[in-house]
């Protein structure tokens, strides 16, 4: 055995310590931004912070000045050089040669190094208090202030009125114009996170019963045991890698009934794994607590399915449901901020299944999620978000056809989270059900025999697969599927996995819900570089996918949610059923917890390693051995299954002439060109915006992780 002298070891350790802390100290001396006296008469507008529904047509008059506006969030802007230093540190965190590799920060360290100068936060807080607001929380990250007041105080301080709106038979409140602040404060202020009560949507769709059955009539439900077979979790479970010692946080907008989780685990045999646990928390903030228990809301089903399927993929892990009641700020964002800014380290894996169309989500709200996920990765947290469930036309949910054009789901497109898309199984389309599913179920209801070929999830007449199954050569045109009676009446919808380029992460659209005006996407991260990634200069979604369909090809997920969903007393085929990237995101998060368990610590942004592994697998020409259409003949060494069959094309209304190819007929199909069919978007070799880098062989992902992410000496917080 080689022996290193203590003196030499100490010198090496000291050098590394000094180098790491020099790098850590970058940004420590924060430059003050607010240097002039506040002049209320000199103001600047915080653009992009008015909801597109705040129009004269929807206006029902000003609210009372006394209307409470509780727990608003003011997002602050750090100096540009601090932003650069933070970007460098985040890169260093994932660079094995860097002394800061996996040197995760605490929330306090993050604020000390990358927050605003105390004098700036003091000046902004004093201005708020001078207008009567109560400052509840000055978050330790140094870039966020929680404050409360009334509509009258908002009008006085920000020079915008809060009005009642009537939108789609629902009453809402919203500011009617962009807020304004004194110019002296503007260098340190990004904007108000939300001044309205429009809520994000959940990314799941209940099982659909189609009158016309495509290529068969037998349903093959996807239960936990099927997931374990299809995505190769069983060998990990046999090795004792099933989530022991791991915690997965699910960000929710409701509580769930714990008995439903127990019934789910009992029915599907998950109780045979030791250590599985469910906890429900309402994470408190420092100062005045801004997190109230939302109790049971209309989002109970979302909470139930998230928790249950995270537990399915990591049955020995602790699943933590974290929720806060909505204010004018989305309760899920409050929960995220409170977890990340707590004095203790946050759990290492987090998933959120909520979103808004990127072009309809306010500029500061998008910036707030970007900022939160940016902080998360510095703390070693792996963040997962669902890519959406309205195909590549997220701004048209829940309409039957797109008229806003190509649009993605907001909040899943930051450079700091994993965007998880959705697939369907292709065995029904291929006429091969009996090859991949047993005719009988096990005592815990699984019947999958192996990995199953996959295609992007798309329920609509616009996808080539549905069009072909209905007997049409094309989905478009007067003789195409979408303009036929059966296509128009039964398959005209925008239901399926989300995907596409980030095009309105910043800036302000000139037309609500349409990529226009000053809209720009997030820049493409350096790690998003693999065969097939478009040379478009922007962040593309999704990153990875898993099964998420709701029944069009006879596969869906059963789940237990007795509040709102239905009874779980019978066999799973009588339970509530659904699909959506609300399932695939928590499942992928749970798979990451297995990676963490085997690697011995938190991993930060997993995309860096996912894409590195995909580069190894796909190279410059792709991997024929890992093509998903091979099904049970795919190679045993695949980390990712490359989905190459199908698309996420949506039907569209050509009257608006926005990304709609319509040679004839009333209904066209979503296309990057109006004059020729350039599908938005098709599966292809390597990366594509229908399924990302593909779906996952969990065993190989866990065991090949170290080839792209060597363990760091200080891989702990």
XYZ file of C-alpha atoms in Angstrom:
717
model
C 0.000 0.000 0.000
C 1.310 3.419 -0.956
C 1.843 5.789 1.997
C 1.664 9.587 1.635
C 3.445 11.621 4.268
C 1.200 13.566 6.650
C 3.044 16.778 5.850
C 2.462 16.388 2.128
C -1.177 15.382 2.636
C -1.761 18.436 4.810
C -0.232 20.695 2.175
C -2.475 19.231 -0.494
C -5.552 19.549 1.704
C -4.672 23.126 2.606
C -4.178 24.058 -1.053
C -7.539 22.574 -1.992
C -9.218 24.308 0.941
C -7.765 27.690 -0.002
C -8.589 27.217 -3.692
C -12.163 26.189 -2.934
C -12.798 29.053 -0.577
C -11.262 31.589 -2.959
C -13.710 30.375 -5.587
C -16.525 30.309 -3.044
C -15.810 33.893 -2.126
C -16.418 35.163 -5.653
C -19.253 37.669 -5.350
C -18.747 38.036 -1.586
C -18.189 41.791 -1.806
C -21.535 42.802 -3.256
C -21.670 46.160 -4.939
C -24.487 48.408 -3.703
C -26.984 49.171 -6.465
C -29.241 51.708 -4.789
C -27.168 54.852 -4.400
C -29.629 57.713 -5.050
C -32.412 59.136 -2.880
C -35.873 57.756 -3.641
C -37.924 60.217 -5.713
C -41.545 59.074 -5.952
C -42.057 61.322 -8.948
C -39.426 59.584 -11.065
C -40.603 56.065 -11.900
C -39.864 53.112 -14.161
C -42.256 50.416 -15.362
C -41.784 46.751 -14.456
C -42.776 45.369 -17.863
C -44.438 42.031 -18.524
C -46.321 41.855 -15.227
C -49.954 42.178 -16.319
C -52.027 39.058 -16.984
C -53.268 38.868 -20.614
C -56.850 38.482 -19.342
C -56.700 41.919 -17.676
C -58.619 43.618 -20.485
C -61.469 46.121 -20.673
C -63.739 43.342 -21.931
C -63.198 41.285 -18.762
C -63.043 44.228 -16.342
C -65.710 44.286 -13.611
C -64.418 47.240 -11.648
C -61.894 48.128 -8.988
C -61.720 46.116 -5.785
C -62.043 47.763 -2.383
C -58.906 49.498 -1.157
C -59.157 47.352 1.969
C -58.926 44.046 0.069
C -56.013 42.130 1.640
C -53.028 41.382 -0.614
C -51.107 38.907 1.479
C -47.649 37.447 1.012
C -46.697 39.152 -2.193
C -43.140 38.464 -3.285
C -40.706 41.075 -4.560
C -37.911 39.520 -6.610
C -34.655 41.448 -6.453
C -31.959 41.851 -9.100
C -28.307 41.162 -8.251
C -25.438 43.042 -9.965
C -24.449 41.686 -13.366
C -20.977 40.686 -12.184
C -22.582 38.682 -9.402
C -24.731 36.890 -11.946
C -21.614 35.968 -13.899
C -19.887 34.722 -10.756
C -22.920 32.597 -9.867
C -23.061 31.100 -13.360
C -19.383 30.195 -13.073
C -19.884 28.614 -9.668
C -22.800 26.514 -10.948
C -20.601 25.310 -13.820
C -17.807 24.513 -11.362
C -20.227 22.485 -9.227
C -20.625 20.013 -12.109
C -17.013 20.096 -13.374
C -14.968 17.259 -11.815
C -11.668 19.115 -12.300
C -12.886 22.139 -10.341
C -12.052 22.497 -6.620
C -15.727 23.449 -6.203
C -17.023 20.214 -7.735
C -20.066 19.195 -5.657
C -19.238 21.843 -3.042
C -22.880 22.531 -2.290
C -23.868 25.766 -0.560
C -26.224 26.421 2.307
C -28.950 29.034 1.859
C -26.997 31.390 4.107
C -23.815 30.899 2.072
C -25.783 31.477 -1.112
C -27.168 34.751 0.224
C -23.795 35.901 1.544
C -22.110 35.268 -1.793
C -24.833 36.009 -4.320
C -27.514 38.079 -2.601
C -27.929 41.847 -2.788
C -25.962 44.117 -0.508
C -27.676 44.532 2.867
C -27.964 48.269 2.246
C -29.996 47.573 -0.924
C -32.363 45.151 0.818
C -32.722 47.663 3.661
C -33.583 50.481 1.244
C -36.212 48.402 -0.575
C -37.703 47.115 2.690
C -37.880 50.647 4.105
C -39.661 51.873 0.982
C -42.263 49.103 1.267
C -42.830 49.865 4.924
C -43.102 53.550 4.133
C -46.137 52.714 1.985
C -47.725 50.759 4.825
C -46.729 47.244 3.827
C -45.641 44.683 6.394
C -42.336 43.057 5.468
C -42.825 39.432 6.516
C -39.686 37.678 5.312
C -36.344 38.802 3.986
C -35.219 35.484 2.555
C -31.711 34.358 3.374
C -30.916 34.066 -0.357
C -30.757 37.871 -0.471
C -32.952 38.158 -3.584
C -36.518 37.857 -2.298
C -38.797 39.783 0.061
C -42.235 38.593 1.235
C -44.624 41.436 2.107
C -48.336 41.995 2.792
C -50.736 44.913 2.522
C -53.955 45.933 0.808
C -55.091 46.752 -2.714
C -55.008 50.421 -1.757
C -51.368 50.153 -0.707
C -50.558 48.435 -4.015
C -52.191 51.278 -5.937
C -50.320 53.884 -3.907
C -46.900 52.213 -4.016
C -46.910 50.591 -7.459
C -49.375 52.850 -9.297
C -51.529 50.028 -10.594
C -55.128 49.247 -9.698
C -56.446 45.825 -8.700
C -59.742 45.012 -10.446
C -62.231 42.183 -10.547
C -62.251 40.227 -13.811
C -64.803 37.825 -15.243
C -63.026 35.182 -17.321
C -64.693 31.969 -18.551
C -67.466 32.327 -15.930
C -64.900 32.666 -13.144
C -64.200 35.729 -11.016
C -60.556 36.746 -10.621
C -58.568 39.707 -9.407
C -55.636 41.256 -11.246
C -53.650 44.420 -11.683
C -54.756 46.247 -14.831
C -51.374 47.696 -15.794
C -47.716 46.999 -15.203
C -46.508 48.194 -11.791
C -44.140 51.147 -11.491
C -41.460 51.819 -8.883
C -39.146 54.753 -8.138
C -36.227 54.830 -10.569
C -33.750 54.900 -7.674
C -34.871 51.378 -6.627
C -34.993 49.923 -10.127
C -31.369 48.668 -10.287
C -32.140 46.280 -7.407
C -35.675 45.178 -8.308
C -36.731 42.553 -10.862
C -40.471 42.802 -10.186
C -43.499 41.600 -8.214
C -43.951 37.864 -8.606
C -47.749 38.044 -8.848
C -50.538 40.582 -8.477
C -53.334 38.274 -9.650
C -55.028 35.068 -8.550
C -54.836 33.106 -11.825
C -53.545 29.653 -10.941
C -51.225 27.243 -12.740
C -52.695 24.035 -14.065
C -51.928 20.448 -13.163
C -50.306 18.362 -15.877
C -52.469 15.269 -15.869
C -55.428 14.132 -17.957
C -58.019 11.655 -16.780
C -58.453 8.432 -18.702
C -60.414 9.056 -21.869
C -62.981 6.560 -23.115
C -62.849 6.748 -26.896
C -65.861 5.438 -28.785
C -63.576 4.385 -31.630
C -61.070 1.822 -30.395
C -57.659 1.974 -32.047
C -56.228 -1.439 -32.975
C -57.834 -3.399 -30.141
C -60.183 -3.290 -27.158
C -58.207 -4.702 -24.217
C -56.686 -2.229 -21.776
C -53.295 -2.946 -20.226
C -52.991 -0.720 -17.172
C -49.530 0.372 -16.060
C -49.088 -0.380 -12.351
C -45.937 -0.125 -10.181
C -44.808 -3.663 -10.984
C -45.120 -2.932 -14.695
C -42.969 0.181 -14.310
C -40.356 -1.885 -12.499
C -40.269 -4.395 -15.355
C -40.415 -1.956 -18.272
C -37.819 0.507 -16.973
C -35.606 -2.149 -15.338
C -36.015 -1.188 -11.699
C -36.288 -4.746 -10.412
C -32.526 -5.534 -10.483
C -31.921 -2.387 -8.419
C -34.530 -3.466 -5.903
C -32.864 -6.865 -5.694
C -29.560 -5.141 -4.863
C -31.208 -3.204 -2.037
C -31.339 0.063 -4.001
C -34.946 1.105 -3.555
C -34.632 4.554 -1.974
C -33.389 3.760 1.525
C -32.353 6.964 3.293
C -33.662 9.179 0.475
C -36.340 11.886 0.565
C -38.299 12.991 -2.500
C -40.210 16.273 -2.218
C -43.399 16.671 -4.245
C -44.503 20.310 -4.542
C -48.288 20.395 -4.259
C -51.250 22.752 -3.939
C -53.275 20.449 -1.698
C -53.012 17.862 1.030
C -53.871 14.241 0.287
C -55.536 11.496 2.265
C -52.753 9.333 3.735
C -55.010 6.271 3.674
C -55.034 6.466 -0.137
C -51.250 6.169 -0.215
C -51.398 3.176 2.161
C -54.098 1.522 0.024
C -52.010 2.078 -3.110
C -48.924 0.512 -1.534
C -50.899 -2.401 -0.103
C -52.652 -3.173 -3.391
C -49.482 -3.154 -5.478
C -47.188 -4.956 -3.045
C -45.005 -1.966 -2.160
C -45.297 -2.641 1.566
C -42.817 -5.480 1.105
C -40.126 -2.782 0.873
C -38.935 -1.521 4.221
C -38.610 2.161 4.982
C -41.255 3.636 2.692
C -42.796 6.640 4.404
C -45.154 9.523 3.658
C -44.965 12.877 5.407
C -47.021 15.975 4.669
C -45.475 19.332 5.536
C -46.312 23.001 5.238
C -42.773 24.407 5.253
C -42.596 27.557 7.341
C -40.635 30.659 6.485
C -38.511 32.644 8.893
C -40.111 35.800 10.268
C -43.882 35.944 9.739
C -44.896 32.500 8.527
C -46.299 32.676 4.980
C -47.198 29.001 4.625
C -50.696 28.004 5.645
C -52.032 24.484 5.194
C -54.116 24.429 1.984
C -56.076 21.421 3.338
C -57.913 19.507 0.612
C -58.434 21.430 -2.616
C -59.287 20.579 -6.195
C -55.640 19.583 -6.551
C -56.018 16.569 -4.251
C -55.908 14.106 -7.143
C -52.667 15.663 -8.388
C -51.117 15.319 -4.944
C -52.232 11.696 -4.678
C -50.888 10.507 -8.021
C -47.583 12.364 -7.561
C -46.959 10.811 -4.173
C -48.094 7.331 -5.157
C -45.977 7.018 -8.299
C -42.877 8.532 -6.707
C -43.295 5.791 -4.137
C -43.739 3.212 -6.914
C -40.284 3.931 -8.360
C -38.505 4.330 -4.996
C -40.626 2.268 -2.590
C -38.211 2.544 0.365
C -37.842 6.332 0.155
C -39.554 8.960 2.255
C -42.001 10.863 0.089
C -42.572 14.388 1.378
C -45.661 16.242 0.206
C -44.870 19.955 0.623
C -47.716 22.421 0.210
C -48.666 25.978 1.109
C -51.985 27.729 0.583
C -52.158 30.070 -2.401
C -52.112 33.803 -1.842
C -51.703 36.009 -4.887
C -48.497 33.962 -5.030
C -48.788 30.304 -6.073
C -48.520 28.228 -2.904
C -46.134 25.804 -4.587
C -43.610 28.585 -5.139
C -43.915 29.645 -1.503
C -43.191 26.057 -0.452
C -40.156 25.857 -2.739
C -38.699 29.107 -1.424
C -39.234 28.090 2.188
C -37.582 24.706 1.673
C -34.576 26.168 -0.127
C -34.068 28.950 2.424
C -34.456 26.882 5.580
C -31.602 26.646 8.050
C -31.372 22.905 7.408
C -30.431 21.365 4.069
C -33.390 20.760 1.735
C -34.126 17.242 0.470
C -31.945 16.336 -2.511
C -34.736 15.648 -5.018
C -37.776 17.783 -5.833
C -40.585 17.441 -8.402
C -43.332 19.838 -9.461
C -46.220 19.005 -11.800
C -47.700 22.499 -12.208
C -47.153 25.053 -14.940
C -48.523 27.869 -17.073
C -48.027 28.529 -20.763
C -44.647 30.225 -21.136
C -46.116 33.167 -23.076
C -48.867 33.756 -20.491
C -46.824 33.454 -17.318
C -45.748 36.873 -16.037
C -42.136 37.933 -16.578
C -41.347 38.099 -12.868
C -43.132 34.839 -12.078
C -40.956 33.057 -14.650
C -37.876 34.800 -13.281
C -38.843 33.711 -9.757
C -38.888 30.030 -10.742
C -35.635 30.434 -12.641
C -34.067 32.069 -9.572
C -35.409 29.393 -7.215
C -34.159 26.489 -9.346
C -30.828 28.263 -9.791
C -30.455 28.407 -6.017
C -31.614 24.788 -5.747
C -28.788 23.402 -7.868
C -26.185 25.284 -5.789
C -27.590 23.438 -2.764
C -27.299 20.110 -4.593
C -31.040 19.743 -5.221
C -32.144 17.915 -8.370
C -35.301 19.635 -9.643
C -37.775 17.891 -11.958
C -40.730 19.487 -13.740
C -43.388 18.083 -16.038
C -43.172 19.279 -19.645
C -46.928 19.753 -20.041
C -49.926 17.880 -21.366
C -51.072 20.023 -24.327
C -48.582 18.869 -26.975
C -46.511 21.688 -28.507
C -49.455 24.084 -28.083
C -49.459 24.687 -24.330
C -51.181 28.088 -24.596
C -54.238 26.359 -26.088
C -54.997 24.081 -23.178
C -57.826 22.937 -22.980
C -59.005 23.966 -26.461
C -59.577 21.325 -29.183
C -57.118 22.948 -31.610
C -54.202 25.336 -31.488
C -54.679 28.948 -32.541
C -51.846 30.562 -30.550
C -49.124 28.616 -32.354
C -46.175 26.693 -30.943
C -45.823 27.187 -27.200
C -44.284 25.267 -24.313
C -45.113 24.885 -20.672
C -43.488 27.543 -18.507
C -41.253 26.886 -15.461
C -39.968 23.590 -16.890
C -37.646 25.373 -19.323
C -35.081 26.857 -16.961
C -31.434 25.787 -17.375
C -31.516 24.415 -13.817
C -34.214 21.736 -13.902
C -34.934 18.480 -15.705
C -37.946 18.790 -18.004
C -39.735 15.430 -18.096
C -41.891 14.587 -21.092
C -44.257 11.733 -21.784
C -44.613 8.668 -23.989
C -47.217 6.095 -24.896
C -46.528 2.448 -25.580
C -46.454 1.438 -29.247
C -47.382 -2.242 -28.865
C -51.068 -1.614 -29.610
C -50.262 0.377 -32.750
C -47.879 -2.400 -33.825
C -50.409 -5.149 -33.065
C -48.058 -6.784 -30.550
C -49.902 -6.666 -27.211
C -49.364 -10.366 -26.559
C -45.601 -9.983 -27.058
C -45.285 -7.511 -24.220
C -48.142 -8.253 -21.818
C -49.192 -11.447 -20.094
C -52.788 -12.575 -20.515
C -53.072 -12.781 -16.715
C -52.058 -10.523 -13.852
C -49.859 -11.325 -10.879
C -51.372 -11.055 -7.372
C -50.222 -7.400 -7.386
C -51.703 -6.811 -10.860
C -48.601 -6.440 -13.023
C -48.551 -8.071 -16.462
C -45.687 -6.437 -18.419
C -43.162 -8.966 -19.707
C -40.261 -6.726 -20.750
C -39.389 -3.299 -22.030
C -42.167 -2.119 -24.378
C -41.649 -0.045 -27.573
C -42.573 3.608 -27.067
C -43.884 6.555 -29.028
C -44.559 10.158 -27.951
C -47.879 10.553 -26.132
C -50.416 12.198 -28.459
C -54.175 11.589 -28.327
C -55.033 13.788 -31.315
C -56.025 13.243 -34.925
C -52.951 15.298 -35.911
C -50.422 12.630 -34.995
C -49.479 10.324 -37.836
C -50.066 7.207 -35.716
C -53.713 7.995 -34.918
C -54.267 9.158 -38.491
C -52.881 5.871 -39.837
C -54.946 3.787 -37.421
C -58.081 5.611 -38.552
C -57.253 4.715 -42.161
C -56.006 8.066 -43.492
C -52.808 8.796 -45.391
C -52.299 12.143 -43.683
C -53.707 13.944 -40.648
C -54.122 17.213 -42.619
C -56.034 18.268 -45.714
C -59.696 17.937 -46.602
C -59.170 14.171 -47.032
C -57.078 13.855 -43.868
C -57.946 12.461 -40.454
C -58.606 15.766 -38.663
C -61.174 16.860 -41.263
C -62.969 13.505 -41.249
C -66.078 12.893 -39.176
C -64.386 10.456 -36.795
C -61.257 12.575 -36.471
C -63.144 15.812 -35.895
C -65.684 14.370 -33.448
C -63.469 12.034 -31.403
C -59.809 12.958 -31.817
C -59.817 16.730 -32.191
C -57.893 17.701 -29.059
C -54.617 19.113 -27.784
C -53.881 16.277 -25.378
C -50.381 14.854 -25.182
C -46.852 15.411 -23.979
C -45.458 18.930 -24.106
C -42.248 19.858 -25.867
C -40.580 22.548 -27.903
C -38.133 25.453 -27.684
C -38.127 28.134 -25.012
C -39.245 31.259 -26.875
C -40.816 33.558 -24.275
C -38.946 32.976 -21.016
C -38.161 36.691 -20.892
C -39.703 39.757 -22.469
C -43.332 40.649 -23.052
C -45.606 39.207 -25.745
C -47.543 41.774 -27.759
C -50.394 39.260 -28.154
C -51.464 37.270 -25.103
C -50.445 33.608 -25.313
C -48.507 34.125 -28.556
C -44.732 34.225 -28.937
C -44.429 37.829 -30.052
C -43.314 41.266 -28.925
C -40.036 41.212 -27.006
C -40.247 37.495 -26.164
C -36.959 35.610 -25.947
C -36.110 32.101 -24.799
C -33.508 31.065 -22.262
C -30.139 30.533 -23.897
C -29.206 26.942 -24.627
C -27.194 25.512 -21.708
C -23.737 24.201 -22.580
C -24.684 20.722 -21.379
C -27.618 20.469 -23.847
C -25.367 19.197 -26.567
C -26.076 15.794 -28.071
C -26.958 14.315 -31.453
C -30.246 15.813 -32.668
C -30.352 18.948 -30.488
C -31.462 21.824 -32.756
C -29.030 24.620 -33.466
C -31.634 27.143 -32.336
C -29.665 28.890 -29.603
C -32.342 28.337 -26.946
C -33.224 25.851 -24.239
C -35.217 22.973 -25.683
C -37.680 20.750 -23.814
C -38.110 18.045 -22.686
C -34.866 16.480 -21.488
C -36.056 12.940 -20.859
C -39.402 11.119 -20.944
C -41.316 8.232 -19.391
C -44.715 6.656 -20.020
C -47.502 9.217 -19.481
C -50.483 8.299 -21.683
C -54.150 8.328 -20.693
C -55.646 5.546 -22.764
C -55.757 6.323 -26.482
C -53.595 3.235 -27.195
C -55.100 1.201 -24.297
C -52.564 2.093 -21.581
C -52.936 4.400 -18.578
C -52.096 4.664 -14.868
C -54.545 3.756 -12.072
C -54.220 5.797 -8.875
C -56.021 6.120 -5.565
C -57.629 9.456 -4.646
C -60.844 8.945 -2.716
C -61.434 12.690 -2.374
C -62.639 13.725 -5.805
C -61.292 10.718 -7.665
C -63.456 7.783 -6.631
C -63.321 4.545 -4.734
C -60.209 2.369 -4.486
C -62.082 -0.567 -2.966
C -62.182 -2.716 -6.103
C -59.534 -3.928 -8.525
C -57.314 -1.247 -10.123
C -59.331 -1.215 -13.355
C -62.188 0.312 -11.311
C -59.967 3.018 -9.786
C -59.497 6.519 -11.126
C -57.229 6.417 -14.169
C -55.140 9.068 -15.891
C -52.015 9.987 -17.760
C -49.864 13.061 -18.018
C -46.370 14.307 -17.381
C -47.600 14.756 -13.815
C -46.805 11.040 -13.563
C -43.510 10.978 -15.435
C -41.898 13.835 -13.474
C -42.237 12.316 -9.968
C -41.262 8.885 -11.322
C -38.092 10.336 -12.852
C -37.395 12.203 -9.613
C -37.702 8.912 -7.747
C -35.257 7.270 -10.159
C -32.820 10.070 -9.413
C -33.144 9.294 -5.708
C -31.889 5.771 -6.531
C -28.931 7.345 -8.337
C -28.239 9.452 -5.239
C -28.496 6.432 -2.977
C -25.951 4.488 -4.982
C -23.670 7.502 -5.539
C -23.689 8.352 -1.841
C -24.942 11.924 -2.016
C -26.883 14.666 -3.732
C -26.075 15.385 -7.373
C -27.382 18.871 -8.194
C -28.489 19.349 -11.808
C -28.680 15.817 -13.270
C -28.946 17.085 -16.843
C -25.197 17.516 -17.008
C -24.775 13.766 -16.516
C -27.867 12.702 -18.496
C -26.600 14.434 -21.614
C -23.036 13.189 -21.091
C -24.317 9.617 -20.908
C -26.527 10.201 -23.953
C -23.521 11.502 -25.886
C -21.668 8.298 -25.100
C -24.621 6.195 -26.216
C -25.660 8.080 -29.361
C -22.327 9.393 -30.622
C -22.570 11.064 -34.023
C -24.936 8.610 -35.736
C -27.255 7.280 -33.016
C -27.576 3.849 -31.469
C -29.455 1.266 -33.485
C -29.196 -1.155 -30.543
C -31.067 1.236 -28.246
C -33.860 2.187 -30.643
C -37.101 1.921 -28.682
C -38.971 0.281 -31.575
C -36.855 -2.840 -30.987
C -38.761 -3.385 -27.754
C -37.539 -6.533 -26.012
C -34.647 -6.770 -28.482
C -32.964 -3.554 -27.316
C -29.442 -4.001 -25.984
C -29.015 -4.748 -22.281
C -26.462 -1.917 -22.015
C -28.769 0.975 -22.989
C -29.038 3.842 -20.514
C -31.635 5.564 -22.704
C -34.154 4.131 -25.140
C -34.204 6.331 -28.247
C -37.841 6.938 -29.229
C -37.993 7.368 -33.018
C -41.616 6.544 -33.914
C -44.444 9.108 -33.741
C -44.827 12.785 -32.869
C -46.562 15.350 -30.627
C -48.232 17.268 -33.465
C -51.459 19.076 -32.519
C -54.431 20.036 -34.683
C -54.633 23.768 -35.402
C -57.013 26.433 -36.603
C -55.447 28.030 -39.663
C -57.500 31.240 -39.394
C -54.760 32.710 -37.193
C -51.969 31.568 -39.543
C -49.692 30.695 -36.624
C -47.527 27.603 -37.109
C -50.384 25.904 -38.926
C -50.065 23.870 -42.113
C -53.470 23.631 -43.732
C -53.488 22.872 -47.457
C -57.287 22.418 -47.417
C -60.121 21.782 -44.967
C -61.018 23.497 -41.701
C -58.352 21.925 -39.508
C -54.612 21.940 -40.094
C -51.708 20.553 -38.102
C -49.057 22.287 -36.010
C -45.956 22.926 -38.058
C -42.900 25.139 -37.928
C -43.935 26.293 -41.421
C -47.314 27.525 -42.652
C -46.548 26.590 -46.266
C -45.214 23.045 -45.852
C -45.529 20.287 -43.286
C -42.653 20.556 -40.814
C -44.124 18.667 -37.843
C -43.972 20.256 -34.412
C -42.534 17.909 -33.243
C -41.559 14.441 -34.445
C -39.538 11.726 -32.742
C -36.122 11.228 -34.342
C -32.711 9.668 -33.817
C -30.989 11.066 -30.749
C -32.541 14.139 -29.167
C -35.938 15.422 -30.303
C -38.485 17.838 -28.837
C -41.077 15.075 -28.646
C -39.247 12.912 -26.060
C -35.866 14.558 -25.379
C -33.000 12.068 -25.169
C -35.499 9.241 -24.714
C -36.704 7.048 -21.872
C -34.677 5.302 -19.209
C -33.208 1.956 -18.224
C -33.003 2.733 -14.491
C -30.519 -0.013 -13.630
C -28.023 1.181 -16.217
C -28.567 4.839 -15.317
C -27.728 4.139 -11.688
C -24.693 1.984 -12.388
C -23.218 4.046 -15.221
C -23.671 7.329 -13.375
C -20.155 7.294 -11.964
C -18.636 7.175 -15.453
C -19.825 10.745 -16.017
C -20.066 11.982 -12.415
C -17.173 10.804 -10.219
C -17.752 11.100 -6.493
C -16.465 14.282 -4.871
C -14.484 14.210 -1.615
C -16.928 16.651 -0.024
C -20.129 15.411 -1.634
C -22.128 16.388 1.433
C -23.559 19.474 3.054
